[in-house]
Amino acid sequence: MAVDELDTRILRLLLEQPRTSVREYARILGVARGTLQARLDRLERVGVITGTAPALSPAALGHPVLAFVHIEVTQGHLDEVGDALAAVPEIVEAFSITGGGDLLARVVARDNAHLEDIVQKLISMPGVVRTRTEVALRERVSHRMLPLVESIGRSARG
């Protein structure tokens, strides 16, 4: 999907000021509210904007341990294991991957003992052959989209 300069400015505002009203966004951007709403609707319809939920901190919710668990799955059981992962609340994301393993899960835990319990639960799932866990020590780059949006915006102008 082509994102033009106005789309880029809209996305930047959404990322920097997520709790602002559409009316205020239109005022800041100097465009009609209807124009802004049409752009927002299009960005949602084509999947650029995928949600409006607040970003939550697992650490602030009592789960400061972050780990990435590589899961090797018995051939032909990827969908069943993927569905089973969705039932584990401490798994905040999971992806099918290439390379070392079949799935990669981002897991949060209260402490290392809790992490071990979660990993044991994963190992006991039908279709799971083995797991490999890597514990994150410190976040170096927070989840972000603004640099990508700005890069795309520069390309649209160029």
PDB file of C-alpha atoms in Angstrom:
ATOM      1  CA  MET A   1       0.000   0.000   0.000  1.00  0.00           C
ATOM      2  CA  ALA A   2       1.284   3.462  -0.859  1.00  0.00           C
ATOM      3  CA  VAL A   3       1.625   5.732   2.163  1.00  0.00           C
ATOM      4  CA  ASP A   4       1.960   9.405   1.291  1.00  0.00           C
ATOM      5  CA  GLU A   5       3.253  12.328   3.328  1.00  0.00           C
ATOM      6  CA  LEU A   6      -0.128  13.072   4.964  1.00  0.00           C
ATOM      7  CA  ASP A   7      -0.524   9.407   5.940  1.00  0.00           C
ATOM      8  CA  THR A   8       2.953   9.549   7.473  1.00  0.00           C
ATOM      9  CA  ARG A   9       2.070  12.670   9.465  1.00  0.00           C
ATOM     10  CA  ILE A  10      -1.159  11.008  10.646  1.00  0.00           C
ATOM     11  CA  LEU A  11       0.664   7.840  11.727  1.00  0.00           C
ATOM     12  CA  ARG A  12       3.305   9.872  13.538  1.00  0.00           C
ATOM     13  CA  LEU A  13       0.597  11.696  15.514  1.00  0.00           C
ATOM     14  CA  LEU A  14      -1.163   8.430  16.353  1.00  0.00           C
ATOM     15  CA  LEU A  15       2.113   7.011  17.689  1.00  0.00           C
ATOM     16  CA  GLU A  16       3.204  10.132  19.566  1.00  0.00           C
ATOM     17  CA  GLN A  17      -0.209  11.226  20.872  1.00  0.00           C
ATOM     18  CA  PRO A  18      -2.415   8.113  20.936  1.00  0.00           C
ATOM     19  CA  ARG A  19      -5.071   9.572  23.255  1.00  0.00           C
ATOM     20  CA  THR A  20      -5.861  12.644  21.167  1.00  0.00           C
ATOM     21  CA  SER A  21      -9.250  13.065  19.465  1.00  0.00           C
ATOM     22  CA  VAL A  22      -9.766  12.937  15.710  1.00  0.00           C
ATOM     23  CA  ARG A  23     -10.892  16.559  15.845  1.00  0.00           C
ATOM     24  CA  GLU A  24      -7.626  17.569  17.523  1.00  0.00           C
ATOM     25  CA  TYR A  25      -5.541  15.534  15.056  1.00  0.00           C
ATOM     26  CA  ALA A  26      -7.289  17.345  12.185  1.00  0.00           C
ATOM     27  CA  ARG A  27      -6.565  20.718  13.811  1.00  0.00           C
ATOM     28  CA  ILE A  28      -2.880  19.872  14.357  1.00  0.00           C
ATOM     29  CA  LEU A  29      -2.495  18.632  10.780  1.00  0.00           C
ATOM     30  CA  GLY A  30      -4.467  21.487   9.266  1.00  0.00           C
ATOM     31  CA  VAL A  31      -6.894  19.215   7.405  1.00  0.00           C
ATOM     32  CA  ALA A  32     -10.648  18.790   7.494  1.00  0.00           C
ATOM     33  CA  ARG A  33     -11.969  16.304  10.036  1.00  0.00           C
ATOM     34  CA  GLY A  34     -13.681  14.365   7.215  1.00  0.00           C
ATOM     35  CA  THR A  35     -10.395  14.108   5.301  1.00  0.00           C
ATOM     36  CA  LEU A  36      -8.618  12.821   8.372  1.00  0.00           C
ATOM     37  CA  GLN A  37     -11.382  10.320   9.158  1.00  0.00           C
ATOM     38  CA  ALA A  38     -11.348   9.027   5.569  1.00  0.00           C
ATOM     39  CA  ARG A  39      -7.582   8.546   5.781  1.00  0.00           C
ATOM     40  CA  LEU A  40      -7.867   6.744   9.138  1.00  0.00           C
ATOM     41  CA  ASP A  41     -10.625   4.500   7.773  1.00  0.00           C
ATOM     42  CA  ARG A  42      -8.495   3.618   4.720  1.00  0.00           C
ATOM     43  CA  LEU A  43      -5.396   2.932   6.863  1.00  0.00           C
ATOM     44  CA  GLU A  44      -7.485   0.599   9.041  1.00  0.00           C
ATOM     45  CA  ARG A  45      -9.202  -1.087   6.076  1.00  0.00           C
ATOM     46  CA  VAL A  46      -5.894  -1.959   4.372  1.00  0.00           C
ATOM     47  CA  GLY A  47      -4.331  -3.150   7.639  1.00  0.00           C
ATOM     48  CA  VAL A  48      -1.770  -0.405   8.299  1.00  0.00           C
ATOM     49  CA  ILE A  49      -3.540   0.493  11.554  1.00  0.00           C
ATOM     50  CA  THR A  50      -4.299  -2.754  13.360  1.00  0.00           C
ATOM     51  CA  GLY A  51      -5.566  -1.626  16.742  1.00  0.00           C
ATOM     52  CA  THR A  52      -5.969   1.121  19.269  1.00  0.00           C
ATOM     53  CA  ALA A  53      -5.340  -0.748  22.510  1.00  0.00           C
ATOM     54  CA  PRO A  54      -2.969   0.761  25.075  1.00  0.00           C
ATOM     55  CA  ALA A  55       0.547  -0.632  25.387  1.00  0.00           C
ATOM     56  CA  LEU A  56       0.813  -2.544  28.664  1.00  0.00           C
ATOM     57  CA  SER A  57       3.896  -3.417  30.683  1.00  0.00           C
ATOM     58  CA  PRO A  58       4.134  -7.080  31.729  1.00  0.00           C
ATOM     59  CA  ALA A  59       6.721  -6.044  34.346  1.00  0.00           C
ATOM     60  CA  ALA A  60       4.301  -3.555  35.899  1.00  0.00           C
ATOM     61  CA  LEU A  61       1.702  -6.345  35.910  1.00  0.00           C
ATOM     62  CA  GLY A  62       4.018  -8.507  38.021  1.00  0.00           C
ATOM     63  CA  HIS A  63       5.748 -10.415  35.193  1.00  0.00           C
ATOM     64  CA  PRO A  64       9.223  -8.850  34.860  1.00  0.00           C
ATOM     65  CA  VAL A  65      10.951 -11.914  33.359  1.00  0.00           C
ATOM     66  CA  LEU A  66      10.954 -11.989  29.556  1.00  0.00           C
ATOM     67  CA  ALA A  67      12.051 -15.059  27.634  1.00  0.00           C
ATOM     68  CA  PHE A  68      11.976 -16.320  24.084  1.00  0.00           C
ATOM     69  CA  VAL A  69      11.161 -19.998  23.767  1.00  0.00           C
ATOM     70  CA  HIS A  70      12.009 -21.864  20.570  1.00  0.00           C
ATOM     71  CA  ILE A  71       9.666 -24.814  20.166  1.00  0.00           C
ATOM     72  CA  GLU A  72      10.331 -27.790  17.933  1.00  0.00           C
ATOM     73  CA  VAL A  73       7.122 -29.527  16.857  1.00  0.00           C
ATOM     74  CA  THR A  74       6.400 -33.015  15.553  1.00  0.00           C
ATOM     75  CA  GLN A  75       5.839 -32.794  11.810  1.00  0.00           C
ATOM     76  CA  GLY A  76       2.194 -32.193  10.987  1.00  0.00           C
ATOM     77  CA  HIS A  77       1.258 -30.809  14.420  1.00  0.00           C
ATOM     78  CA  LEU A  78       2.115 -27.134  14.005  1.00  0.00           C
ATOM     79  CA  ASP A  79      -1.495 -25.929  14.036  1.00  0.00           C
ATOM     80  CA  GLU A  80      -2.447 -27.965  17.118  1.00  0.00           C
ATOM     81  CA  VAL A  81       0.581 -26.759  19.078  1.00  0.00           C
ATOM     82  CA  GLY A  82      -0.068 -23.188  17.938  1.00  0.00           C
ATOM     83  CA  ASP A  83      -3.640 -23.442  19.197  1.00  0.00           C
ATOM     84  CA  ALA A  84      -2.427 -24.886  22.521  1.00  0.00           C
ATOM     85  CA  LEU A  85       0.016 -21.985  22.953  1.00  0.00           C
ATOM     86  CA  ALA A  86      -2.886 -19.551  22.739  1.00  0.00           C
ATOM     87  CA  ALA A  87      -4.291 -21.111  25.929  1.00  0.00           C
ATOM     88  CA  VAL A  88      -1.187 -20.143  27.958  1.00  0.00           C
ATOM     89  CA  PRO A  89      -1.721 -16.579  29.249  1.00  0.00           C
ATOM     90  CA  GLU A  90       1.986 -15.932  29.793  1.00  0.00           C
ATOM     91  CA  ILE A  91       2.646 -16.365  26.073  1.00  0.00           C
ATOM     92  CA  VAL A  92       2.196 -12.855  24.757  1.00  0.00           C
ATOM     93  CA  GLU A  93       3.234 -13.626  21.155  1.00  0.00           C
ATOM     94  CA  ALA A  94       4.066 -16.681  19.090  1.00  0.00           C
ATOM     95  CA  PHE A  95       5.317 -17.020  15.540  1.00  0.00           C
ATOM     96  CA  SER A  96       6.013 -19.805  13.042  1.00  0.00           C
ATOM     97  CA  ILE A  97       9.688 -19.477  12.149  1.00  0.00           C
ATOM     98  CA  THR A  98      12.461 -20.878  10.005  1.00  0.00           C
ATOM     99  CA  GLY A  99      15.780 -21.987  11.419  1.00  0.00           C
ATOM    100  CA  GLY A 100      16.218 -23.544  14.853  1.00  0.00           C
ATOM    101  CA  GLY A 101      12.730 -24.675  15.733  1.00  0.00           C
ATOM    102  CA  ASP A 102       9.244 -24.361  14.333  1.00  0.00           C
ATOM    103  CA  LEU A 103       7.703 -21.789  16.674  1.00  0.00           C
ATOM    104  CA  LEU A 104       9.057 -18.868  18.663  1.00  0.00           C
ATOM    105  CA  ALA A 105       7.093 -17.731  21.709  1.00  0.00           C
ATOM    106  CA  ARG A 106       7.593 -14.527  23.667  1.00  0.00           C
ATOM    107  CA  VAL A 107       6.903 -15.494  27.266  1.00  0.00           C
ATOM    108  CA  VAL A 108       6.595 -13.382  30.419  1.00  0.00           C
ATOM    109  CA  ALA A 109       6.879 -14.736  33.953  1.00  0.00           C
ATOM    110  CA  ARG A 110       6.831 -13.610  37.598  1.00  0.00           C
ATOM    111  CA  ASP A 111      10.285 -15.065  38.252  1.00  0.00           C
ATOM    112  CA  ASN A 112      12.628 -17.784  36.983  1.00  0.00           C
ATOM    113  CA  ALA A 113      10.764 -20.559  38.819  1.00  0.00           C
ATOM    114  CA  HIS A 114       7.519 -19.460  37.178  1.00  0.00           C
ATOM    115  CA  LEU A 115       9.296 -19.419  33.803  1.00  0.00           C
ATOM    116  CA  GLU A 116      10.446 -22.985  34.404  1.00  0.00           C
ATOM    117  CA  ASP A 117       6.841 -24.008  35.172  1.00  0.00           C
ATOM    118  CA  ILE A 118       5.673 -22.441  31.907  1.00  0.00           C
ATOM    119  CA  VAL A 119       8.410 -24.187  29.927  1.00  0.00           C
ATOM    120  CA  GLN A 120       7.492 -27.507  31.551  1.00  0.00           C
ATOM    121  CA  LYS A 121       3.872 -26.912  30.521  1.00  0.00           C
ATOM    122  CA  LEU A 122       5.041 -26.320  26.947  1.00  0.00           C
ATOM    123  CA  ILE A 123       7.207 -29.453  26.918  1.00  0.00           C
ATOM    124  CA  SER A 124       4.251 -31.551  28.063  1.00  0.00           C
ATOM    125  CA  MET A 125       2.022 -30.404  25.187  1.00  0.00           C
ATOM    126  CA  PRO A 126       1.211 -33.102  22.619  1.00  0.00           C
ATOM    127  CA  GLY A 127       3.293 -32.487  19.506  1.00  0.00           C
ATOM    128  CA  VAL A 128       6.126 -30.602  21.226  1.00  0.00           C
ATOM    129  CA  VAL A 129       9.459 -32.375  20.716  1.00  0.00           C
ATOM    130  CA  ARG A 130      11.769 -29.977  22.566  1.00  0.00           C
ATOM    131  CA  THR A 131      12.206 -26.381  23.606  1.00  0.00           C
ATOM    132  CA  ARG A 132      15.118 -23.987  23.932  1.00  0.00           C
ATOM    133  CA  THR A 133      14.723 -20.950  26.161  1.00  0.00           C
ATOM    134  CA  GLU A 134      16.595 -17.658  26.037  1.00  0.00           C
ATOM    135  CA  VAL A 135      16.056 -15.149  28.845  1.00  0.00           C
ATOM    136  CA  ALA A 136      16.200 -11.449  27.953  1.00  0.00           C
ATOM    137  CA  LEU A 137      18.553  -9.528  30.223  1.00  0.00           C
ATOM    138  CA  ARG A 138      17.703  -5.963  29.203  1.00  0.00           C
ATOM    139  CA  GLU A 139      15.611  -4.347  26.503  1.00  0.00           C
ATOM    140  CA  ARG A 140      17.903  -2.456  24.127  1.00  0.00           C
ATOM    141  CA  VAL A 141      15.324  -1.221  21.607  1.00  0.00           C
ATOM    142  CA  SER A 142      11.689  -0.956  22.654  1.00  0.00           C
ATOM    143  CA  HIS A 143       8.961  -2.035  20.250  1.00  0.00           C
ATOM    144  CA  ARG A 144       8.676   0.893  17.904  1.00  0.00           C
ATOM    145  CA  MET A 145       7.162   1.837  14.589  1.00  0.00           C
ATOM    146  CA  LEU A 146       7.921   5.561  14.262  1.00  0.00           C
ATOM    147  CA  PRO A 147      11.391   5.182  12.647  1.00  0.00           C
ATOM    148  CA  LEU A 148       9.878   2.858  10.023  1.00  0.00           C
ATOM    149  CA  VAL A 149       6.970   5.229   9.380  1.00  0.00           C
ATOM    150  CA  GLU A 150       9.375   8.163   9.014  1.00  0.00           C
ATOM    151  CA  SER A 151      11.574   6.168   6.621  1.00  0.00           C
ATOM    152  CA  ILE A 152       8.563   5.271   4.477  1.00  0.00           C
ATOM    153  CA  GLY A 153       7.444   8.913   4.573  1.00  0.00           C
ATOM    154  CA  ARG A 154      10.870  10.064   3.339  1.00  0.00           C
ATOM    155  CA  SER A 155      10.652   7.538   0.505  1.00  0.00           C
ATOM    156  CA  ALA A 156       7.184   8.818  -0.441  1.00  0.00           C
ATOM    157  CA  ARG A 157       8.525  12.387  -0.709  1.00  0.00           C
ATOM    158  CA  GLY A 158      11.678  11.360  -2.609  1.00  0.00           C
TER     159      GLY A 158
END
